[in-house]
PDB file of C-alpha atoms in Angstrom:
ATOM      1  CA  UNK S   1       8.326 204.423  67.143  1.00 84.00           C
ATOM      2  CA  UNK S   2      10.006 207.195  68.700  1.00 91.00           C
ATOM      3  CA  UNK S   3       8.215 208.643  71.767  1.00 89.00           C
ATOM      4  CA  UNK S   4       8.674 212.326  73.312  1.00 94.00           C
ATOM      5  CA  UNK S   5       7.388 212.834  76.751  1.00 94.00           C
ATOM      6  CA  UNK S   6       6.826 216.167  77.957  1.00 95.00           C
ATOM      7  CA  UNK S   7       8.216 217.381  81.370  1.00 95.00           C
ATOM      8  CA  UNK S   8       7.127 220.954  82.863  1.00 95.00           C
ATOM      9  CA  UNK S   9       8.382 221.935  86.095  1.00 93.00           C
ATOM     10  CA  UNK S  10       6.504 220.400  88.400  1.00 90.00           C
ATOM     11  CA  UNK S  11       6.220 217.149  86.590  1.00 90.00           C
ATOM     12  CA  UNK S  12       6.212 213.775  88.536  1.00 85.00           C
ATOM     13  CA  UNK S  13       4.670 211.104  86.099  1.00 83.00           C
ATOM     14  CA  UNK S  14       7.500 211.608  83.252  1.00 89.00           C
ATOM     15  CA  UNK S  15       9.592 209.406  84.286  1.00 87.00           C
ATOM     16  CA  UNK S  16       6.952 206.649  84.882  1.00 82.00           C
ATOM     17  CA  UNK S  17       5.798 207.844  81.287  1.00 85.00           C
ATOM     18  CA  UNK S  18       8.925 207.741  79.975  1.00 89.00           C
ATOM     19  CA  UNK S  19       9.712 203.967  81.220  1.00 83.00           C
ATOM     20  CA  UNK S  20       6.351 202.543  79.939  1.00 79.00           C
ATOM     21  CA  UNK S  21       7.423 204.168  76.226  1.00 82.00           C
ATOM     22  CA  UNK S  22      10.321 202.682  76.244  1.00 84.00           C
ATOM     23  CA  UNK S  23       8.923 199.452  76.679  1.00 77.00           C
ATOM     24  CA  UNK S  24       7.651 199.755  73.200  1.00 78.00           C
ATOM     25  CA  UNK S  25      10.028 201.731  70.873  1.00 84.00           C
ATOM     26  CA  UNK S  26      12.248 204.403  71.783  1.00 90.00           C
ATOM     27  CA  UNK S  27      11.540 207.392  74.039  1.00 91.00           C
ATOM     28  CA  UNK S  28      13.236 210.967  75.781  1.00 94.00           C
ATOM     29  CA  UNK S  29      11.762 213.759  77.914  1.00 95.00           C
ATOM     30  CA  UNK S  30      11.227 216.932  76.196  1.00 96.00           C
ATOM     31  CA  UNK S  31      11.579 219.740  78.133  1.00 95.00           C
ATOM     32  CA  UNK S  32       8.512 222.326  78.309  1.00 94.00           C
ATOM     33  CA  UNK S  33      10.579 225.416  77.177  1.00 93.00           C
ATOM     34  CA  UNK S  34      11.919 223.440  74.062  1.00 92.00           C
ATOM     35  CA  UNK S  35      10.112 224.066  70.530  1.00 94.00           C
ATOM     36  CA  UNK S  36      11.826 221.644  69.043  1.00 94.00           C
ATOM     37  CA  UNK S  37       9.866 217.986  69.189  1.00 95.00           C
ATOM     38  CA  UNK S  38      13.281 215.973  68.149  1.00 94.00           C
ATOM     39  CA  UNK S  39      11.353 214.160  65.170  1.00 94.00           C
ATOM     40  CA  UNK S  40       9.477 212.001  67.756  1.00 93.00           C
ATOM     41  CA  UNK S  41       6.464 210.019  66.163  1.00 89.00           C
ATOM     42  CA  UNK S  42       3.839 210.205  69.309  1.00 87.00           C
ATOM     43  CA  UNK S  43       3.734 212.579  72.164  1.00 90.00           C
ATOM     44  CA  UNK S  44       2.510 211.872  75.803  1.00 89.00           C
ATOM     45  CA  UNK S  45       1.910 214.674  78.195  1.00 91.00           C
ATOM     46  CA  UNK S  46       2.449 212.975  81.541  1.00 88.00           C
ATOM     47  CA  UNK S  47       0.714 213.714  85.064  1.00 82.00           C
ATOM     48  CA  UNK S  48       1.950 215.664  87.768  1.00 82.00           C
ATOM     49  CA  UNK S  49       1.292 219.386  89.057  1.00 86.00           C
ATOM     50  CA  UNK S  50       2.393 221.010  86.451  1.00 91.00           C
ATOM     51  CA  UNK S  51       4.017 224.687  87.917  1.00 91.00           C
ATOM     52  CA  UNK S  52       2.158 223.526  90.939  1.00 87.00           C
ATOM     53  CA  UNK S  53      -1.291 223.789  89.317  1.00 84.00           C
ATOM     54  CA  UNK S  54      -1.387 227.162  90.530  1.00 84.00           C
ATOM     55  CA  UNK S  55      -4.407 229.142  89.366  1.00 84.00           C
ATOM     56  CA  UNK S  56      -5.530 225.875  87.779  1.00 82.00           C
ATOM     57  CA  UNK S  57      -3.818 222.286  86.478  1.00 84.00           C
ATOM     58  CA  UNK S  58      -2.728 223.279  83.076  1.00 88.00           C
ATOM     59  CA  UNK S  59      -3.526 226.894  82.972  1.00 89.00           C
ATOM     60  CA  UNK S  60       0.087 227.952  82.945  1.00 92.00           C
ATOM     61  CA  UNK S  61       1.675 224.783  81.254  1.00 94.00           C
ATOM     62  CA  UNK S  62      -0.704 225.326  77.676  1.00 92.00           C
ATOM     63  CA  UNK S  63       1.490 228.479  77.426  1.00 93.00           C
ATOM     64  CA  UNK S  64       4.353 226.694  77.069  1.00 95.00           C
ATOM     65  CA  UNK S  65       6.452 227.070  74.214  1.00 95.00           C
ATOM     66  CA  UNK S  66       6.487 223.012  73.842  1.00 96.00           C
ATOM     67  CA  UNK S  67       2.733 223.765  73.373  1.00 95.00           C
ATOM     68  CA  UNK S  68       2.624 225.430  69.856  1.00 94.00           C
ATOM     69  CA  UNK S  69       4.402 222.305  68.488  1.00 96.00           C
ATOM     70  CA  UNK S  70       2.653 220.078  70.069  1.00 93.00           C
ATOM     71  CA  UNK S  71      -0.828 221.317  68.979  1.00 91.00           C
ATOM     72  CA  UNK S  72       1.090 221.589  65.514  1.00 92.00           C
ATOM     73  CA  UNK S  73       1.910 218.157  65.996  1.00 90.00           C
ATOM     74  CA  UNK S  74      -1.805 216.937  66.692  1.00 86.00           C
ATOM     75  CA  UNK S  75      -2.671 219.352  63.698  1.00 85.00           C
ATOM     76  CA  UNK S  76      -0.875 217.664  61.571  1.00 86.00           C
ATOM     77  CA  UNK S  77      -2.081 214.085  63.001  1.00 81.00           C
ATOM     78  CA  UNK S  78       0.063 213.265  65.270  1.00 84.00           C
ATOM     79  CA  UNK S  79      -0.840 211.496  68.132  1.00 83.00           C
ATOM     80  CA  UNK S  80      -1.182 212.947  71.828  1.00 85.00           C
ATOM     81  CA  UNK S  81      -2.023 211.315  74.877  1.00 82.00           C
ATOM     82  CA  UNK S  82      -2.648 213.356  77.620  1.00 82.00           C
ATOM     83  CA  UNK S  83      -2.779 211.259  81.144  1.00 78.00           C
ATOM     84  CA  UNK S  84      -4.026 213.042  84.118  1.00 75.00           C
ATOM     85  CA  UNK S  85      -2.548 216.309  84.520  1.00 83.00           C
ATOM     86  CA  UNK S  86      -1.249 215.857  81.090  1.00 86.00           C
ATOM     87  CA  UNK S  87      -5.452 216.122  80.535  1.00 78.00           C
ATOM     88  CA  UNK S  88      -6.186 219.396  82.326  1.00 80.00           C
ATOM     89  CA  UNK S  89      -3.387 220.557  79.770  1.00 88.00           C
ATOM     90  CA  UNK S  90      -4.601 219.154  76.546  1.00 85.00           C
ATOM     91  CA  UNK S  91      -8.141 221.081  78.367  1.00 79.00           C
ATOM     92  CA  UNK S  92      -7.016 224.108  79.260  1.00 85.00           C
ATOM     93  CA  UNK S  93      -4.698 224.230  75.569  1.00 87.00           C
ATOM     94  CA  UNK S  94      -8.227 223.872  73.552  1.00 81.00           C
ATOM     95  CA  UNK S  95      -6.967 221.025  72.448  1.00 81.00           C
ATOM     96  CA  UNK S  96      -9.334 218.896  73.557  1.00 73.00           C
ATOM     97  CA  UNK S  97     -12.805 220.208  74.848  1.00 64.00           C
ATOM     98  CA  UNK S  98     -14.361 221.276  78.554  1.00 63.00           C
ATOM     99  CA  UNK S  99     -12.611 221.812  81.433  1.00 67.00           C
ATOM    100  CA  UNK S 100     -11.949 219.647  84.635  1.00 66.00           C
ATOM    101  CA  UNK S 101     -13.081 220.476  87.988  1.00 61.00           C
ATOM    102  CA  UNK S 102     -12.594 219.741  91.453  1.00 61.00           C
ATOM    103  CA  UNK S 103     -13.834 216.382  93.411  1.00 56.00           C
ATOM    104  CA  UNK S 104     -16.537 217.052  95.041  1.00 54.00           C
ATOM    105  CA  UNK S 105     -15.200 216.163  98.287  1.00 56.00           C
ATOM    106  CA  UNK S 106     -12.541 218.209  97.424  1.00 60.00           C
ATOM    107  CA  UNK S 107     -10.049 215.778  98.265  1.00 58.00           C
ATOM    108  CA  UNK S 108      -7.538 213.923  96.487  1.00 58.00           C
ATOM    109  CA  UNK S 109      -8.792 210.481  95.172  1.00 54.00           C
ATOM    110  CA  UNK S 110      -7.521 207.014  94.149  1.00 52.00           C
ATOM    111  CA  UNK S 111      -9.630 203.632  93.268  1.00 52.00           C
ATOM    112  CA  UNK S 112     -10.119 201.059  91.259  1.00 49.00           C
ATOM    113  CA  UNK S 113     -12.699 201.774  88.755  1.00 49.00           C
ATOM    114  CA  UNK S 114     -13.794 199.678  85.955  1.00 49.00           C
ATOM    115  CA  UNK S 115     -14.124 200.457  82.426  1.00 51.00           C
ATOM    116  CA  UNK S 116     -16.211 200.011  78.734  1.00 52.00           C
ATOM    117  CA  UNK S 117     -14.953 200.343  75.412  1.00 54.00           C
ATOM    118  CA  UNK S 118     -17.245 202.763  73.782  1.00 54.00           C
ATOM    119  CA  UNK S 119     -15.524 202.686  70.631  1.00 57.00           C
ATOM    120  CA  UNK S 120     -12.838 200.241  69.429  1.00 61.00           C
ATOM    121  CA  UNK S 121     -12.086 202.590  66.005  1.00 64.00           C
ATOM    122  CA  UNK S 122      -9.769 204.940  67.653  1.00 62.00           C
ATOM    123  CA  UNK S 123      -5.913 204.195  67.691  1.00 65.00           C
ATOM    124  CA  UNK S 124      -6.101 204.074  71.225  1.00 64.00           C
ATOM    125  CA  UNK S 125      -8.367 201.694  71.527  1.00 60.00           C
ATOM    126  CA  UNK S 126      -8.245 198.896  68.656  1.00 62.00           C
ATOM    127  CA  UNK S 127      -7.008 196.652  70.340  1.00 59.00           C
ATOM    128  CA  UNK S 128      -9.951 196.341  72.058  1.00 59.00           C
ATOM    129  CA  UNK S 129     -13.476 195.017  71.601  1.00 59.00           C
ATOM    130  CA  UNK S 130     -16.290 197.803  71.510  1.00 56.00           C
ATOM    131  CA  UNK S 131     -18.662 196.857  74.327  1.00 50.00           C
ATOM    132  CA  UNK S 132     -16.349 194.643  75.941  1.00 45.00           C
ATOM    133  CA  UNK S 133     -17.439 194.676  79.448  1.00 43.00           C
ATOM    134  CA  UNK S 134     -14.848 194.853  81.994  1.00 38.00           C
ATOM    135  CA  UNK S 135     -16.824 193.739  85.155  1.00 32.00           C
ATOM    136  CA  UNK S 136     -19.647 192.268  84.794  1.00 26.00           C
ATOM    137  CA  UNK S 137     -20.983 193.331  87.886  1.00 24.00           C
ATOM    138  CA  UNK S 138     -20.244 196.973  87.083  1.00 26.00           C
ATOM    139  CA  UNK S 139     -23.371 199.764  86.095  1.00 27.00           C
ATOM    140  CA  UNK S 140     -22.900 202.593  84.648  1.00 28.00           C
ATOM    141  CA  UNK S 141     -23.064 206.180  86.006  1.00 27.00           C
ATOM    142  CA  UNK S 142     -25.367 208.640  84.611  1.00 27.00           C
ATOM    143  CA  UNK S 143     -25.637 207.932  80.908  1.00 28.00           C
ATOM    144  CA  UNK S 144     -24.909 210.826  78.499  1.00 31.00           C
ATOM    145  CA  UNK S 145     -26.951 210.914  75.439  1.00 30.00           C
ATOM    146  CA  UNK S 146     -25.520 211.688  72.103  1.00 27.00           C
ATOM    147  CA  UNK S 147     -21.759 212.740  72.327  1.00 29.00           C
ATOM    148  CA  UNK S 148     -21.599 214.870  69.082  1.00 28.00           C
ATOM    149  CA  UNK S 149     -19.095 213.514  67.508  1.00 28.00           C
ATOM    150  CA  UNK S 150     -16.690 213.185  70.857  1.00 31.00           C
ATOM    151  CA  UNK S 151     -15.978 209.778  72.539  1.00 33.00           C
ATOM    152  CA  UNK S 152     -15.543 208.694  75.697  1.00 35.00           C
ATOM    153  CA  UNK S 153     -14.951 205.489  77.744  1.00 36.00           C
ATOM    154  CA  UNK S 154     -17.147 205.261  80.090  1.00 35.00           C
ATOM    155  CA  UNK S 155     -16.234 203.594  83.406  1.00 35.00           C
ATOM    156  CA  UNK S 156     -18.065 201.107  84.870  1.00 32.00           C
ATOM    157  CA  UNK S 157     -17.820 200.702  88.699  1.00 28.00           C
ATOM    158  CA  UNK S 158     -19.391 198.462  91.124  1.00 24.00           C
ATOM    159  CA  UNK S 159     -22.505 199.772  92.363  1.00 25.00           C
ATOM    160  CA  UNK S 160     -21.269 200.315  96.020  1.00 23.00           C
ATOM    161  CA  UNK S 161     -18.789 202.375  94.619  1.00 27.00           C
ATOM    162  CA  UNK S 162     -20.905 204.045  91.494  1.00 26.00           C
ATOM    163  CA  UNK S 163     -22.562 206.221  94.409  1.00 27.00           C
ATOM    164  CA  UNK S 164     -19.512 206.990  96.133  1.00 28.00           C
ATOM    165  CA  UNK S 165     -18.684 208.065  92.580  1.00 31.00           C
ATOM    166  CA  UNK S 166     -21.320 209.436  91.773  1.00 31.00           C
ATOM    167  CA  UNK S 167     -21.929 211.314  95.130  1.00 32.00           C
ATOM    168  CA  UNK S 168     -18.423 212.413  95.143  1.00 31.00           C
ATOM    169  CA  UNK S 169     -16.145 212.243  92.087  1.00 31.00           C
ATOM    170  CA  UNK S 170     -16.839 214.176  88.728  1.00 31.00           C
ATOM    171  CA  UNK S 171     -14.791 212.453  86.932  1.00 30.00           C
ATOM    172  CA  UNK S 172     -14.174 214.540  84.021  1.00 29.00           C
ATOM    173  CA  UNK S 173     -16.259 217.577  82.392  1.00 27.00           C
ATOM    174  CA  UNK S 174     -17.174 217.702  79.169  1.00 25.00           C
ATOM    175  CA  UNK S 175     -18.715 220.791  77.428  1.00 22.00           C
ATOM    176  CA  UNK S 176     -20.941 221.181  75.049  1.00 22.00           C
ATOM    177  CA  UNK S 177     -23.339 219.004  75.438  1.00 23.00           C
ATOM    178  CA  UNK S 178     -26.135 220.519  77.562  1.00 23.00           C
ATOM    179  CA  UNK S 179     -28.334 219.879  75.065  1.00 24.00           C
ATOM    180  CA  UNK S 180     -28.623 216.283  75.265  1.00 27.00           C
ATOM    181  CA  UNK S 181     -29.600 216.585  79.276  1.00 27.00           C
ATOM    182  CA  UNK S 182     -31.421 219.415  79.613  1.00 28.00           C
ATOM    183  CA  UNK S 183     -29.690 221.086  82.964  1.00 31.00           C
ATOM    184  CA  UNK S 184     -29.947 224.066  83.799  1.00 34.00           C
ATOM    185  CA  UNK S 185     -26.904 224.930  84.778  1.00 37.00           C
ATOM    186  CA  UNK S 186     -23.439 224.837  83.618  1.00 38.00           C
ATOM    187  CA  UNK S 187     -22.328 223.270  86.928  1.00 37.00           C
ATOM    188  CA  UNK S 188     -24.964 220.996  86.941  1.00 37.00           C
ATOM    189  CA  UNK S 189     -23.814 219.882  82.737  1.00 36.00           C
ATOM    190  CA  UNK S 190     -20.806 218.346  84.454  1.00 36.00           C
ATOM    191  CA  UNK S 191     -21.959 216.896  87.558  1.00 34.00           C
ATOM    192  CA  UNK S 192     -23.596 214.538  84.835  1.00 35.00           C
ATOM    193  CA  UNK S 193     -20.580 213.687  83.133  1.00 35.00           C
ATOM    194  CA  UNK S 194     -19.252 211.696  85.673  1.00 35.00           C
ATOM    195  CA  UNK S 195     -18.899 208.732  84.193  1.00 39.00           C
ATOM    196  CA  UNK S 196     -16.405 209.566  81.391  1.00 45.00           C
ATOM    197  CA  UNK S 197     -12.629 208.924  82.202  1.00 47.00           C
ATOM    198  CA  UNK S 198     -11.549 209.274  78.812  1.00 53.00           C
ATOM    199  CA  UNK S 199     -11.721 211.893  76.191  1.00 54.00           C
ATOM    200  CA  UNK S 200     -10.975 212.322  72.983  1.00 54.00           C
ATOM    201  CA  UNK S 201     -12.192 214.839  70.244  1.00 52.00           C
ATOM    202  CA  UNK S 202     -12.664 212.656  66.984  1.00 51.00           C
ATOM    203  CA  UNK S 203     -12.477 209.180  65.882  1.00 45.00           C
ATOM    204  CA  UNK S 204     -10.479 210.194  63.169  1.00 50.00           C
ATOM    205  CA  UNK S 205      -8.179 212.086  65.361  1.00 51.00           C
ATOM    206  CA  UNK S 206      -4.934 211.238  67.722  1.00 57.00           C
ATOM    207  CA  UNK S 207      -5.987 213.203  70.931  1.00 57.00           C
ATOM    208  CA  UNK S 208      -7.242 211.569  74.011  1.00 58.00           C
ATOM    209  CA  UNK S 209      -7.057 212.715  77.540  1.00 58.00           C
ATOM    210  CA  UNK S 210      -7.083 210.053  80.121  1.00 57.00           C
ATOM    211  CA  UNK S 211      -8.194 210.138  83.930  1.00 52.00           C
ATOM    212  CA  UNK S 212      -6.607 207.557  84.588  1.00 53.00           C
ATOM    213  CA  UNK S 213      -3.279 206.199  84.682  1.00 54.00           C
ATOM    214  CA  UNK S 214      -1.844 203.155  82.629  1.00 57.00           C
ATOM    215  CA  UNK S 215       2.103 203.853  83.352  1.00 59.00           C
ATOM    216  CA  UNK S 216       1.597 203.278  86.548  1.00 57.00           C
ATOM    217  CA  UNK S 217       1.217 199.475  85.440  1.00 53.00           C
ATOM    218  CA  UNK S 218       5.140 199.533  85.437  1.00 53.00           C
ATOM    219  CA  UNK S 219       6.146 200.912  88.575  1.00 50.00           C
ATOM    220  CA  UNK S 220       5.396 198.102  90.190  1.00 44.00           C
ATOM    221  CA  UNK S 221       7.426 195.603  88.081  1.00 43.00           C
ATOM    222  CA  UNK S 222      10.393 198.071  88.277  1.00 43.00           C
ATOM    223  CA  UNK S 223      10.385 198.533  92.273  1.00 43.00           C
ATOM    224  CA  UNK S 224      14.144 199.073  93.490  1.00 44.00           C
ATOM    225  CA  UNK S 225      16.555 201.229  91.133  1.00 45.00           C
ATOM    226  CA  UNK S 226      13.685 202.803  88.964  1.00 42.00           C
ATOM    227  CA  UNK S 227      11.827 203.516  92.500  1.00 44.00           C
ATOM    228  CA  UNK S 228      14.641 205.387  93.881  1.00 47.00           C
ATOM    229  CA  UNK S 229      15.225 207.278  91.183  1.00 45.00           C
ATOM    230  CA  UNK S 230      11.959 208.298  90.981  1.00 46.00           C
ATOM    231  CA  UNK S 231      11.787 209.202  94.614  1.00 47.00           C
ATOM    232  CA  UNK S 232      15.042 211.072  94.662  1.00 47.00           C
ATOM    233  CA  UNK S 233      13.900 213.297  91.533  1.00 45.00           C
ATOM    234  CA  UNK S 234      10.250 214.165  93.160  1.00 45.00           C
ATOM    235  CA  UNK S 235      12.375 215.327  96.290  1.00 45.00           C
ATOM    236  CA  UNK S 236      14.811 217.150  94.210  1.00 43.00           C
ATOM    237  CA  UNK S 237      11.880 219.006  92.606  1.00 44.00           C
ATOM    238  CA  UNK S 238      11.167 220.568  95.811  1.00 42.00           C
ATOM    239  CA  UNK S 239       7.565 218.794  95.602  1.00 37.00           C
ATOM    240  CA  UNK S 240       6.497 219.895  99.375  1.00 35.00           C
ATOM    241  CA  UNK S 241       5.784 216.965 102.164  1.00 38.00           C
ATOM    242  CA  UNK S 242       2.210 216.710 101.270  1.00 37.00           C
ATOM    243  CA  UNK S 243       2.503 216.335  97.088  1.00 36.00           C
ATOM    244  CA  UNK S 244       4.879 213.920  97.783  1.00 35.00           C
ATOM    245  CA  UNK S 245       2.297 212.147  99.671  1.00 37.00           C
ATOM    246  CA  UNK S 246      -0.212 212.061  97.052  1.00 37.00           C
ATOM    247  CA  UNK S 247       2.770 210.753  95.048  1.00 34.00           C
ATOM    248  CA  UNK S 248       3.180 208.010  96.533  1.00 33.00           C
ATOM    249  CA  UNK S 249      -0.567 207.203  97.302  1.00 31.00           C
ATOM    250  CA  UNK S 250      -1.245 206.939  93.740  1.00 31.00           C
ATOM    251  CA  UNK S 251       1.416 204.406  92.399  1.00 29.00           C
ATOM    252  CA  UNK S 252       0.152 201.193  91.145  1.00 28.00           C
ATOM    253  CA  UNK S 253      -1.936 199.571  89.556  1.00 30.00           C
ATOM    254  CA  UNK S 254      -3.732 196.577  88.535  1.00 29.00           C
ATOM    255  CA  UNK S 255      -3.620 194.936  85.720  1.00 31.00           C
ATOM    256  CA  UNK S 256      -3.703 196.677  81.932  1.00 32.00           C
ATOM    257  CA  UNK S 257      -3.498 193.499  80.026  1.00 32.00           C
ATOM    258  CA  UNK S 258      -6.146 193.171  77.020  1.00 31.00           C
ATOM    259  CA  UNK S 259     -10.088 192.151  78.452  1.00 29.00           C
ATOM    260  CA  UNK S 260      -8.367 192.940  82.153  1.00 30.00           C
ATOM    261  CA  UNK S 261      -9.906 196.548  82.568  1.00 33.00           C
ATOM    262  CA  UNK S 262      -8.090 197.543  85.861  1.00 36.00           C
ATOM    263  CA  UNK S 263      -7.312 201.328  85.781  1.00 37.00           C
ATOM    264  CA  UNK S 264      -6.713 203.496  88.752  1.00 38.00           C
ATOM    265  CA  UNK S 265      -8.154 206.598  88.816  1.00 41.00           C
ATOM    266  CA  UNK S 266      -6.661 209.148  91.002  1.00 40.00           C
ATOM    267  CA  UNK S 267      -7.682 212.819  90.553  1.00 42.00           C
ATOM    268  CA  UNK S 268      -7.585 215.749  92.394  1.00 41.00           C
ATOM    269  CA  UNK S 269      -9.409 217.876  89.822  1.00 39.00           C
ATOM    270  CA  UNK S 270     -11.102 215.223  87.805  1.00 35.00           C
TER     271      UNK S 270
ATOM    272  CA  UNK W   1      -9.613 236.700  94.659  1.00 81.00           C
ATOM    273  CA  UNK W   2      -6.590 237.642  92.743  1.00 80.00           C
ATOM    274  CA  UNK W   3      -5.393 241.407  93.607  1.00 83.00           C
ATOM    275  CA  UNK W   4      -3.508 243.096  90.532  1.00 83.00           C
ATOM    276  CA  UNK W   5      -1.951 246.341  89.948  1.00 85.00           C
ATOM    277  CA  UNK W   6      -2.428 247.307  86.482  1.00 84.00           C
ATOM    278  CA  UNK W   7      -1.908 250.543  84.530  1.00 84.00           C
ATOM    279  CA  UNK W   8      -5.016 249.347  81.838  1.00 84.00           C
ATOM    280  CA  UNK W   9      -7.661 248.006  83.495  1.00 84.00           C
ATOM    281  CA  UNK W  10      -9.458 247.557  80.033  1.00 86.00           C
ATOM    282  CA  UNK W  11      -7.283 244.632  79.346  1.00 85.00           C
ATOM    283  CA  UNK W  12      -8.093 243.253  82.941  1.00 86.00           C
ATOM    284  CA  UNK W  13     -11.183 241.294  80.796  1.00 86.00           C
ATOM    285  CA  UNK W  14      -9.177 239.844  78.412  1.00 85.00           C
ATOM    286  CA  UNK W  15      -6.470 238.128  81.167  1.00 84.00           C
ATOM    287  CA  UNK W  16      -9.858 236.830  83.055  1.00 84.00           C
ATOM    288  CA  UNK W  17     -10.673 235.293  79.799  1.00 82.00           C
ATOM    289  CA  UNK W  18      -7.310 234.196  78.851  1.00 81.00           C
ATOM    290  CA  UNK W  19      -5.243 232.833  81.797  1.00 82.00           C
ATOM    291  CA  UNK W  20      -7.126 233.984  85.470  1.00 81.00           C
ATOM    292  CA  UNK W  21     -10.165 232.116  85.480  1.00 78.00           C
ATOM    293  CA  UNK W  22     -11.269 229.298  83.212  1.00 75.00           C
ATOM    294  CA  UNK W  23     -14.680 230.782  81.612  1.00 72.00           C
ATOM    295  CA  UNK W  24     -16.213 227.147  80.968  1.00 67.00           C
ATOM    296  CA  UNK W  25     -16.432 226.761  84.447  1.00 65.00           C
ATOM    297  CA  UNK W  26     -15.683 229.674  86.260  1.00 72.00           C
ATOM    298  CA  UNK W  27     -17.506 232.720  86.686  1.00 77.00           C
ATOM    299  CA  UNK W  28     -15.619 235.962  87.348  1.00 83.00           C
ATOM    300  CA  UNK W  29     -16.218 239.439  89.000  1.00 86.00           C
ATOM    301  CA  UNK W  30     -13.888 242.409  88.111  1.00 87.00           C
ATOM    302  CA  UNK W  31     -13.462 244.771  91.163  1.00 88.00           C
ATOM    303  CA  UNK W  32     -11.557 248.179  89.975  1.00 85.00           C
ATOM    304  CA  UNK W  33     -10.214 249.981  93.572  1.00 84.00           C
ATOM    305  CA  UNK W  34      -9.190 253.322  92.430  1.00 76.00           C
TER     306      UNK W  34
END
């Protein structure tokens, strides 16, 4: 399998992105203002700030020129993986549906959360079992009826921290389902779909957004050269003092291994 | 608030929709200062 990894100016999770791939077939970066898609078999649009989220994350990067083949690509069945930032691309592209928004608090935010395989037919997730409870002690968030045909993982999260969640963290946003909940509001629509970490449009289709953020899993196994590297290319980006910060608060990871449902979920607008 | 200096403020609509504001989630006012 030959994986391309997409890297926009402002970038920072490519290379992290790009390492995990290449654990598992081969992999190369391809840059945002590049049509061409090198005959790679899967596509992952990494996190980061993409052109410094300005206006929103992903409002400038969906216009792209890498961006016509890649939702040529997922057209054509391709598969696309969106992680993070990568997400409020595939979003903001129409690629995948709804929009993310800001934390509540407002503030940048990283924790262990705990999550449920909703659906094991996807090819993101058969490899695991449907239902398969990743905490026992976990409960979910605010339940969303019927999806309409789009699937999410839901996270589960120890109740201490399902109200912090709750309270403070909307997850992801998901439109087109005010139906099912009977809000009033648009705003009020996603402050119920708080619980959903994961997104993707079909089960038939290749296209999932993720909140949170599995190549991270590796960063800590490669500490030293890959590190510095890493480093040394966020601070030749220009990232300022504080992005840098958030960098570096968000590395890690817990443990991704099959039935082990550690994921860190870090989010600024999600 | 986003200031812009346009000669056709009939398309001003169409970059809300497009890039300036996310419609899904955003609402949006159009100010025209002659």
């Amino acid at each position: 399998v030959k994986f391309g990894v997409l890297r926009f100016p402002g970038s920072c999770d490519e290379v992290d992105a790009l390492n995990a791939c290449s654990r598992y077939g081969d992999a190369e970066l391809l840059w945002h203002h590049d049509r061409h898609l090198h005959d790679v078999d899967a596509i992952v649009v990494p996190g980061g700030f993409s052109y410094g989220d300005y206006l929103r994350p992903g409002a400038i990067a969906r216009f792209s020129p890498v961006m016509e083949s890649v939702a040529e690509f997922a057209r054509d069945g391709g598969p696309v993986l969106g992680i993070c930032n990568g997400f409020q691309v595939l979003c903001e592209a129409h690629m995948l549906p709804g929009a993310l928004i800001r934390n509540r608090s407002l503030q940048f935010q990283g924790e262990r959360v705990w999550v449920r395989v909703e659906h094991d037919e996807t090819a993101f997730t058969h490899a695991y079992d449907r239902d398969q409870l990743l905490h026992l002690h976990g409960r979910e968030a605010a339940r969303v009826g019927n999806l309409s045909g789009v699937l999410a993982i839901r996270l589960e999260v120890l109740e201490i921290r399902l109200r912090r969640h709750v309270e403070d963290h909307d997850v992801a946003a998901l439109f087109g389902l005010a139906g099912n909940l009977g809000l009033d509001s648009p705003r009020q629509r996603f402050f119920e779909r708080a619980e959903i970490a994961l997104l993707i449009r079909d089960v038939g289709q290749l296209l999932l957004g993720a909140d949170v953020i599995p190549e991270h899993i590796f960063w800590r196994r490669d500490t030293g050269a890959l590190g510095q590297v890493v480093d040394q290319r966020r601070q030749e980006l220009g990232l300022g003092r504080r992005l840098l910060h958030k960098c570096r608060e968000v590395r890690i990871v817990g443990d991704h291994r099959r039935g082990r449902g550690f994921a860190r979920l870090c989010s600024c607008n999600g | 608030m986003v200031e812009l200096d346009v000669e056709d403020a009939s398309r001003v609509d169409e970059m809300c929709e497009r890039l300036l504001a996310n419609p899904l989630v955003e609402d949006y006012e159009v100010s025209i200062i002659e």
